[in-house]
Amino acid sequence: MTSLVARVLEGDKRAAARLISMIEDDEPEARNALRAIYRHSGKAHLVGFTGPPGAGKSTLISRLIKAFRARGRKVGVIAVDPTSPFTGGAILGDRVRMTDASRDPNVFIRSMATRGHPGGLALATFDAVKVLEALGMDLVMVETVGAGQSEVEIAKRAHTTVVVEMPASGDEVQILKAGILEIGDLYVVNKADLDGADAMVSNLELVIPEHSKGWRPPVLRTVASEGTGVTDVADELEKHWKHLTASGELAARERARAETELRGALAEAALQRLTARPASQANLGKAIDRIVHRQSDVRTVAEELLKAGKAS
Ligand SMILES: Nc1nc2c(ncn2[C@@H]2O[C@H](COP(=O)(O)OP(=O)(O)O)[C@@H](O)[C@H]2O)c(=O)[nH]1
Ligand SMILES: [Mg+2]
């Protein structure tokens, strides 16, 4: 195990891949490894991408990998989307070949399943981010499925959140998903080659609130499939990072992130403690019966289980 950690710290991509698999499988040794690498994490600029399926997040990210490599940055990507076309090191669909990237020691791409996590973002995702930081990546991009609560969760965890939209087709009314306007540090209207891009941009510019901390989220347009506008996105990402460090906002976000992670870990630990043993499984079954039969409300039952768990 120590040798696996040592290899990750030396920049060995295969060791990192192995460790992330162990994290996905929730192997006990993975926890020890995470303990060992924790103090080597926290160095990368973590950028989250969210937006409707098909907007072009994966395509944009693949272009950004190239843009940032050209700037000498080491780039990690985690796609929390089983349908994300990062398989086998090749971006499918638009035929942008990523085989160079998979051979590049300074690029690491990985897809992860959400495993039914309600937010759509597995706790494992952010453990994997730490592995990539320990691996020496200085930019880590996380692609999330723009569904459920995942975009709110990525916004809480990432330093910079990019919302990727695309023009609506025909006379379809452009309805932005609720909550999307509070989370973006950067808005990208991709597929600017299609009709309706201008409308989408003005729509966004009209409704985006001025962020309180001296950052007005820009609205950029791209044709990711052609690489158009990608440099501007890379520039704005760097600008936002500079803004975060210069304004002190970075420290505040780091604290908020630590709190989110602690709360997540507490919830998971409590749940595991109360449901792991066969006896607790039976208790859980009885508790569910009581809720279904209206003998007790959910909160009361949860409190009782917590108390019983402490006593045992
Ligand atoms: N016309 C057009 N198609 C694009 C553009 N960017 C991506 N696409 C295509 O849109 C589809 C969905 O892209 P993808 O990156 O998988 O979207 P994601 O679901 O948001 O990750 C793919 O077929 C891409 O080739 C663009 O700028 N213009
Ligand atoms: Mg995708």
Coordinates of N, CA, C and O in Angstrom, one line a residue, residues 155-297:
A155 N -20.9 22.9 -7.4 CA -20.6 24.3 -7.1 C -20.1 24.5 -5.7 O -19.2 25.3 -5.5
K156 N -20.6 23.6 -4.8 CA -20.1 23.7 -3.4 C -18.6 23.2 -3.3 O -17.9 23.6 -2.4
R157 N -18.3 22.3 -4.2 CA -17.0 21.6 -4.0 C -15.9 22.2 -4.9 O -14.7 22.1 -4.6
A158 N -16.3 22.8 -6.1 CA -15.3 23.2 -7.0 C -14.9 24.7 -6.7 O -15.6 25.4 -6.0
H159 N -13.7 25.0 -7.2 CA -13.3 26.4 -7.0 C -14.0 27.3 -8.1 O -14.4 28.4 -7.8
T160 N -14.2 26.7 -9.2 CA -14.8 27.4 -10.3 C -15.9 26.5 -11.0 O -15.6 25.3 -11.2
T161 N -17.1 27.1 -11.2 CA -18.1 26.3 -11.8 C -18.5 26.8 -13.1 O -18.8 28.0 -13.3
V162 N -18.4 26.0 -14.1 CA -18.7 26.4 -15.5 C -20.1 25.8 -15.9 O -20.3 24.6 -15.8
V163 N -21.0 26.6 -16.3 CA -22.3 26.1 -16.7 C -22.3 26.2 -18.3 O -22.1 27.2 -18.9
V164 N -22.5 25.0 -18.8 CA -22.5 24.9 -20.3 C -23.9 24.8 -20.8 O -24.6 23.8 -20.4
E165 N -24.3 25.7 -21.6 CA -25.7 25.6 -22.2 C -25.5 25.6 -23.8 O -24.4 25.7 -24.3
M166 N -26.6 25.3 -24.4 CA -26.6 25.4 -25.9 C -27.9 26.1 -26.4 O -28.8 26.2 -25.6
P167 N -27.9 26.5 -27.6 CA -29.1 27.2 -28.1 C -30.3 26.2 -28.1 O -30.1 25.1 -28.3
A168 N -31.5 26.8 -27.8 CA -32.7 26.0 -27.9 C -33.0 25.8 -29.4 O -32.7 26.7 -30.2
S169 N -33.6 24.7 -29.7 CA -33.9 24.4 -31.1 C -35.3 25.1 -31.5 O -36.2 25.1 -30.7
G170 N -35.4 25.6 -32.7 CA -36.6 26.2 -33.2 C -37.2 27.3 -32.3 O -36.4 28.1 -31.9
D171 N -38.5 27.3 -32.1 CA -39.1 28.3 -31.3 C -39.3 27.8 -29.9 O -40.1 28.4 -29.1
E172 N -38.6 26.8 -29.5 CA -38.7 26.3 -28.2 C -38.3 27.4 -27.2 O -37.3 28.1 -27.5
V173 N -39.1 27.6 -26.2 CA -38.7 28.7 -25.2 C -37.5 28.2 -24.4 O -37.3 27.1 -24.1
Q174 N -36.6 29.2 -24.2 CA -35.4 28.9 -23.6 C -35.5 29.0 -22.1 O -35.5 30.1 -21.5
I175 N -35.8 27.8 -21.5 CA -36.0 27.8 -20.0 C -34.7 27.3 -19.4 O -34.2 26.2 -19.7
L176 N -34.2 28.2 -18.5 CA -33.0 27.8 -17.8 C -33.4 27.0 -16.6 O -34.4 27.4 -15.9
K177 N -32.6 26.0 -16.3 CA -32.9 25.2 -15.1 C -32.8 26.1 -13.8 O -31.9 26.9 -13.7
A178 N -33.8 26.0 -12.9 CA -33.8 26.8 -11.7 C -32.5 26.5 -10.9 O -32.0 25.4 -10.9
G179 N -31.9 27.5 -10.4 CA -30.7 27.4 -9.5 C -29.4 27.5 -10.3 O -28.4 27.8 -9.8
I180 N -29.5 27.4 -11.7 CA -28.3 27.5 -12.5 C -27.7 28.9 -12.4 O -26.5 29.0 -12.6
L181 N -28.5 29.9 -12.2 CA -28.0 31.2 -12.2 C -27.2 31.6 -10.9 O -26.5 32.6 -10.9
E182 N -27.4 30.8 -9.9 CA -26.7 31.1 -8.6 C -25.3 30.4 -8.6 O -24.5 30.8 -7.8
I183 N -25.1 29.5 -9.5 CA -23.9 28.6 -9.3 C -22.7 28.9 -10.3 O -21.6 28.6 -10.0
G184 N -23.0 29.5 -11.4 CA -22.0 29.7 -12.4 C -21.0 30.8 -12.1 O -21.4 31.9 -11.8
D185 N -19.7 30.5 -12.3 CA -18.7 31.5 -12.3 C -18.4 31.9 -13.7 O -17.8 32.9 -14.0
L186 N -18.8 31.0 -14.6 CA -18.6 31.2 -16.0 C -19.7 30.5 -16.8 O -20.1 29.4 -16.4
Y187 N -20.3 31.2 -17.8 CA -21.3 30.6 -18.6 C -20.8 30.4 -20.0 O -20.2 31.3 -20.5
V188 N -21.0 29.2 -20.5 CA -20.6 29.0 -21.9 C -21.8 28.6 -22.7 O -22.5 27.7 -22.4
V189 N -22.1 29.3 -23.8 CA -23.1 28.9 -24.8 C -22.3 28.2 -25.9 O -21.7 28.8 -26.7
N190 N -22.4 26.9 -25.8 CA -21.7 26.1 -26.8 C -22.6 25.9 -28.0 O -23.8 26.2 -28.0
K191 N -22.1 25.3 -29.1 CA -22.9 25.1 -30.3 C -23.3 26.5 -30.9 O -24.4 26.6 -31.4
A192 N -22.4 27.4 -30.8 CA -22.7 28.8 -31.3 C -22.8 28.8 -32.8 O -23.1 29.8 -33.4
D193 N -22.5 27.6 -33.4 CA -22.7 27.5 -34.9 C -24.2 27.3 -35.2 O -24.6 27.4 -36.4
L194 N -25.0 27.0 -34.2 CA -26.4 26.7 -34.4 C -27.3 28.0 -34.2 O -26.8 28.9 -33.5
D195 N -28.5 28.0 -34.8 CA -29.4 29.2 -34.6 C -29.8 29.3 -33.2 O -29.9 28.3 -32.5
G196 N -29.9 30.5 -32.7 CA -30.4 30.7 -31.4 C -29.4 31.0 -30.4 O -29.6 31.2 -29.2
A197 N -28.1 31.0 -30.8 CA -27.0 31.2 -29.9 C -27.0 32.6 -29.3 O -26.9 32.8 -28.1
D198 N -27.3 33.6 -30.2 CA -27.4 35.0 -29.7 C -28.4 35.2 -28.7 O -28.2 35.8 -27.7
A199 N -29.6 34.6 -29.0 CA -30.7 34.7 -28.0 C -30.4 34.1 -26.7 O -30.7 34.7 -25.6
M200 N -29.7 33.0 -26.7 CA -29.3 32.3 -25.5 C -28.3 33.2 -24.7 O -28.4 33.3 -23.5
V201 N -27.3 33.8 -25.4 CA -26.3 34.6 -24.8 C -27.0 35.9 -24.1 O -26.8 36.2 -22.9
S202 N -27.9 36.5 -24.9 CA -28.5 37.7 -24.3 C -29.4 37.4 -23.1 O -29.5 38.1 -22.1
N203 N -30.1 36.3 -23.3 CA -31.0 35.7 -22.2 C -30.2 35.6 -20.9 O -30.5 36.1 -19.9
L204 N -29.0 34.9 -21.1 CA -28.1 34.7 -19.9 C -27.6 36.0 -19.3 O -27.7 36.2 -18.1
E205 N -27.2 36.9 -20.2 CA -26.6 38.2 -19.8 C -27.6 39.0 -19.0 O -27.2 39.7 -18.0
L206 N -28.8 38.9 -19.4 CA -29.9 39.6 -18.8 C -30.2 39.1 -17.3 O -30.5 39.9 -16.4
V207 N -30.1 37.8 -17.1 CA -30.5 37.3 -15.9 C -29.4 36.9 -14.9 O -29.7 36.7 -13.7
I208 N -28.2 36.9 -15.4 CA -27.1 36.5 -14.4 C -26.9 37.6 -13.4 O -26.7 38.7 -13.7
P209 N -27.0 37.2 -12.1 CA -26.8 38.2 -11.1 C -25.3 38.6 -11.0 O -24.4 37.8 -11.2
E210 N -25.1 39.8 -10.6 CA -23.7 40.3 -10.3 C -23.3 39.5 -9.0 O -24.0 39.5 -8.0
H211 N -22.2 38.8 -9.1 CA -21.8 38.0 -7.9 C -21.3 39.0 -6.9 O -20.6 40.0 -7.2
S212 N -21.5 38.7 -5.7 CA -21.2 39.7 -4.6 C -19.7 39.9 -4.4 O -19.3 41.0 -4.0
K213 N -18.9 39.0 -4.7 CA -17.5 39.1 -4.4 C -16.6 39.7 -5.5 O -15.5 39.3 -5.7
G214 N -17.2 40.6 -6.2 CA -16.4 41.3 -7.2 C -16.1 40.6 -8.4 O -15.2 40.8 -9.1
W215 N -16.9 39.6 -8.7 CA -16.7 38.8 -10.0 C -18.0 38.8 -10.7 O -19.1 38.3 -10.2
R216 N -18.0 39.3 -11.9 CA -19.2 39.2 -12.8 C -19.0 38.0 -13.7 O -18.1 38.0 -14.5
P217 N -19.9 37.0 -13.6 CA -19.7 35.8 -14.4 C -19.8 36.1 -15.9 O -20.8 36.6 -16.3
P218 N -18.8 35.9 -16.7 CA -18.9 36.2 -18.1 C -19.7 35.1 -18.9 O -19.8 34.0 -18.4
V219 N -20.3 35.5 -20.0 CA -21.0 34.6 -20.9 C -20.1 34.5 -22.1 O -19.9 35.5 -22.8
L220 N -19.7 33.3 -22.4 CA -18.8 33.1 -23.6 C -19.5 32.2 -24.6 O -20.3 31.3 -24.2
R221 N -19.1 32.3 -25.8 CA -19.7 31.4 -26.8 C -18.6 30.6 -27.4 O -17.5 31.1 -27.7
T222 N -18.9 29.3 -27.6 CA -17.9 28.4 -28.2 C -18.5 27.5 -29.3 O -19.8 27.3 -29.3
V223 N -17.7 27.0 -30.2 CA -18.1 25.9 -31.0 C -17.0 24.8 -30.6 O -15.9 24.7 -31.2
A224 N -17.3 24.1 -29.6 CA -16.3 23.2 -29.0 C -15.9 22.1 -30.1 O -14.7 21.8 -30.1
S225 N -16.8 21.7 -30.9 CA -16.4 20.7 -31.9 C -15.4 21.2 -32.9 O -14.6 20.4 -33.4
E226 N -15.3 22.5 -33.0 CA -14.3 23.1 -33.9 C -13.1 23.7 -33.1 O -12.1 24.1 -33.7
G227 N -13.3 23.8 -31.8 CA -12.3 24.4 -31.0 C -12.4 26.0 -30.9 O -11.6 26.6 -30.3
T228 N -13.5 26.5 -31.5 CA -13.6 28.0 -31.5 C -14.0 28.5 -30.2 O -15.0 28.0 -29.5
G229 N -13.3 29.5 -29.7 CA -13.7 30.2 -28.4 C -13.1 29.5 -27.2 O -13.3 30.0 -26.1
V230 N -12.4 28.4 -27.4 CA -11.9 27.6 -26.3 C -10.8 28.4 -25.5 O -10.7 28.3 -24.3
T231 N -10.0 29.1 -26.3 CA -8.9 29.9 -25.7 C -9.5 30.9 -24.7 O -8.9 31.1 -23.6
D232 N -10.6 31.5 -25.1 CA -11.3 32.5 -24.2 C -11.7 31.8 -22.9 O -11.6 32.4 -21.8
V233 N -12.3 30.6 -23.0 CA -12.7 29.9 -21.8 C -11.5 29.6 -20.9 O -11.6 29.8 -19.7
A234 N -10.4 29.2 -21.5 CA -9.2 28.9 -20.7 C -8.7 30.2 -20.0 O -8.3 30.2 -18.9
D235 N -8.7 31.3 -20.8 CA -8.3 32.6 -20.2 C -9.2 33.0 -19.0 O -8.7 33.4 -18.0
E236 N -10.5 32.8 -19.2 CA -11.4 33.2 -18.1 C -11.3 32.3 -16.9 O -11.4 32.7 -15.7
L237 N -11.0 31.0 -17.1 CA -10.7 30.1 -16.0 C -9.5 30.6 -15.2 O -9.5 30.6 -14.0
E238 N -8.5 31.0 -15.9 CA -7.3 31.4 -15.2 C -7.5 32.7 -14.5 O -7.0 33.0 -13.4
K239 N -8.3 33.6 -15.1 CA -8.7 34.9 -14.5 C -9.5 34.7 -13.2 O -9.2 35.3 -12.2
H240 N -10.4 33.7 -13.3 CA -11.2 33.4 -12.1 C -10.3 32.9 -11.0 O -10.5 33.3 -9.8
W241 N -9.4 32.1 -11.3 CA -8.5 31.5 -10.3 C -7.6 32.7 -9.6 O -7.5 32.7 -8.4
K242 N -7.2 33.6 -10.5 CA -6.4 34.7 -9.9 C -7.3 35.6 -9.0 O -6.9 36.0 -8.0
H243 N -8.6 35.8 -9.5 CA -9.5 36.5 -8.7 C -9.7 35.9 -7.3 O -9.7 36.5 -6.3
L244 N -9.9 34.5 -7.3 CA -10.1 33.8 -6.1 C -9.0 34.0 -5.1 O -9.2 34.2 -3.9
T245 N -7.8 33.9 -5.6 CA -6.6 33.9 -4.8 C -6.4 35.4 -4.3 O -6.1 35.6 -3.1
A246 N -6.6 36.3 -5.2 CA -6.3 37.7 -4.8 C -7.3 38.3 -3.8 O -7.0 39.1 -3.0
S247 N -8.6 37.8 -3.9 CA -9.6 38.4 -3.1 C -9.8 37.8 -1.8 O -10.6 38.2 -0.9
G248 N -9.2 36.6 -1.6 CA -9.4 35.9 -0.3 C -10.5 35.0 -0.4 O -10.8 34.2 0.6
E249 N -11.2 35.0 -1.5 CA -12.4 34.1 -1.7 C -12.0 32.7 -1.7 O -12.8 31.8 -1.3
L250 N -10.8 32.4 -2.1 CA -10.3 31.0 -2.2 C -10.3 30.4 -0.8 O -10.8 29.2 -0.6
A251 N -9.8 31.1 0.2 CA -9.8 30.6 1.6 C -11.2 30.3 2.1 O -11.5 29.2 2.7
A252 N -12.2 31.2 1.7 CA -13.6 31.0 2.1 C -14.2 29.8 1.5 O -14.8 29.0 2.1
R253 N -13.8 29.6 0.2 CA -14.4 28.4 -0.5 C -13.8 27.1 0.0 O -14.4 26.1 0.1
E254 N -12.5 27.2 0.3 CA -11.8 26.0 0.9 C -12.5 25.5 2.2 O -12.7 24.4 2.4
R255 N -12.9 26.5 3.0 CA -13.6 26.2 4.3 C -14.9 25.6 4.0 O -15.3 24.6 4.6
A256 N -15.6 26.2 3.1 CA -17.0 25.7 2.7 C -16.9 24.3 2.2 O -17.7 23.5 2.5
R257 N -15.8 24.1 1.4 CA -15.6 22.8 0.8 C -15.3 21.7 1.9 O -15.9 20.6 1.9
A258 N -14.5 22.1 2.9 CA -14.2 21.2 4.0 C -15.4 20.9 4.7 O -15.7 19.7 5.1
E259 N -16.3 21.9 4.9 CA -17.5 21.6 5.7 C -18.4 20.7 4.9 O -19.0 19.7 5.5
T260 N -18.6 20.9 3.6 CA -19.4 20.0 2.8 C -18.9 18.6 2.9 O -19.7 17.6 3.0
E261 N -17.6 18.4 2.8 CA -17.0 17.1 2.8 C -17.2 16.4 4.2 O -17.5 15.3 4.3
L262 N -17.0 17.2 5.2 CA -17.2 16.7 6.6 C -18.6 16.3 6.8 O -18.9 15.2 7.3
R263 N -19.6 17.1 6.4 CA -21.0 16.7 6.5 C -21.3 15.5 5.7 O -22.0 14.6 6.2
G264 N -20.8 15.4 4.5 CA -21.0 14.2 3.7 C -20.4 12.9 4.4 O -21.1 11.9 4.4
A265 N -19.2 13.0 4.9 CA -18.6 11.9 5.6 C -19.3 11.5 6.8 O -19.5 10.3 7.1
L266 N -19.8 12.5 7.6 CA -20.6 12.2 8.8 C -21.9 11.5 8.5 O -22.2 10.5 9.1
A267 N -22.6 11.9 7.5 CA -23.8 11.3 7.1 C -23.6 9.9 6.6 O -24.3 8.9 7.0
E268 N -22.5 9.7 5.9 CA -22.2 8.3 5.4 C -21.8 7.4 6.5 O -22.2 6.3 6.6
A269 N -20.9 8.0 7.5 CA -20.5 7.1 8.6 C -21.6 6.7 9.5 O -21.8 5.6 9.9
A270 N -22.5 7.7 9.7 CA -23.7 7.4 10.6 C -24.6 6.3 10.0 O -25.0 5.4 10.7
L271 N -24.8 6.5 8.7 CA -25.7 5.6 8.0 C -25.1 4.2 8.0 O -25.8 3.2 8.3
Q272 N -23.8 4.1 7.8 CA -23.1 2.8 7.7 C -23.1 2.2 9.1 O -23.4 1.0 9.2
R273 N -22.8 3.0 10.1 CA -22.8 2.4 11.5 C -24.2 1.9 11.9 O -24.3 0.9 12.6
L274 N -25.2 2.5 11.5 CA -26.6 2.1 11.9 C -27.2 1.1 11.0 O -28.2 0.5 11.3
T275 N -26.6 0.8 9.9 CA -27.2 -0.2 9.0 C -26.3 -1.4 8.6 O -26.8 -2.3 8.0
A276 N -25.1 -1.4 9.1 CA -24.1 -2.4 8.6 C -24.4 -3.8 9.2 O -24.4 -4.8 8.4
R277 N -24.6 -3.8 10.5 CA -24.7 -5.2 11.1 C -26.1 -5.8 10.8 O -27.1 -5.0 10.6
P278 N -26.2 -7.1 10.8 CA -27.5 -7.8 10.5 C -28.6 -7.3 11.5 O -29.7 -7.1 11.1
A279 N -28.2 -7.2 12.8 CA -29.1 -6.8 13.8 C -29.7 -5.4 13.5 O -30.9 -5.1 13.6
S280 N -28.8 -4.5 13.0 CA -29.3 -3.2 12.7 C -30.2 -3.2 11.4 O -31.1 -2.4 11.3
Q281 N -29.9 -4.2 10.5 CA -30.7 -4.3 9.3 C -32.2 -4.6 9.8 O -33.1 -4.0 9.3
A282 N -32.3 -5.5 10.8 CA -33.6 -5.9 11.3 C -34.3 -4.6 11.9 O -35.5 -4.4 11.7
N283 N -33.5 -3.9 12.7 CA -34.0 -2.7 13.3 C -34.5 -1.7 12.3 O -35.5 -1.1 12.4
L284 N -33.7 -1.6 11.2 CA -34.0 -0.7 10.2 C -35.4 -1.1 9.5 O -36.2 -0.2 9.3
G285 N -35.5 -2.4 9.3 CA -36.8 -2.9 8.7 C -38.0 -2.5 9.6 O -39.0 -2.0 9.1
K286 N -37.8 -2.7 10.9 CA -38.9 -2.4 11.9 C -39.2 -0.9 11.9 O -40.3 -0.5 11.9
A287 N -38.1 -0.1 11.8 CA -38.3 1.4 11.8 C -39.1 1.8 10.5 O -39.9 2.6 10.6
I288 N -38.7 1.2 9.4 CA -39.4 1.5 8.2 C -40.9 1.2 8.3 O -41.8 1.9 7.9
D289 N -41.2 0.0 8.9 CA -42.6 -0.4 9.1 C -43.3 0.7 9.9 O -44.5 1.0 9.5
R290 N -42.7 1.2 10.9 CA -43.4 2.1 11.8 C -43.7 3.4 11.0 O -44.7 4.0 11.2
I291 N -42.8 3.8 10.1 CA -43.0 5.0 9.3 C -44.2 4.8 8.4 O -45.1 5.6 8.3
V292 N -44.1 3.6 7.7 CA -45.2 3.3 6.7 C -46.5 3.2 7.4 O -47.5 3.7 6.8
H293 N -46.6 2.6 8.6 CA -47.9 2.5 9.3 C -48.3 3.7 10.1 O -49.2 3.7 10.9
R294 N -47.5 4.8 9.9 CA -47.9 6.1 10.5 C -47.8 6.0 12.1 O -48.5 6.7 12.7
Q295 N -46.9 5.1 12.6 CA -46.8 5.1 14.0 C -45.8 6.1 14.5 O -45.9 6.5 15.7
S296 N -44.9 6.5 13.6 CA -43.9 7.5 14.0 C -43.5 8.2 12.7 O -43.6 7.7 11.6
D297 N -43.1 9.5 12.9 CA -42.6 10.2 11.7 C -41.1 10.0 11.5 O -40.4 9.5 12.3

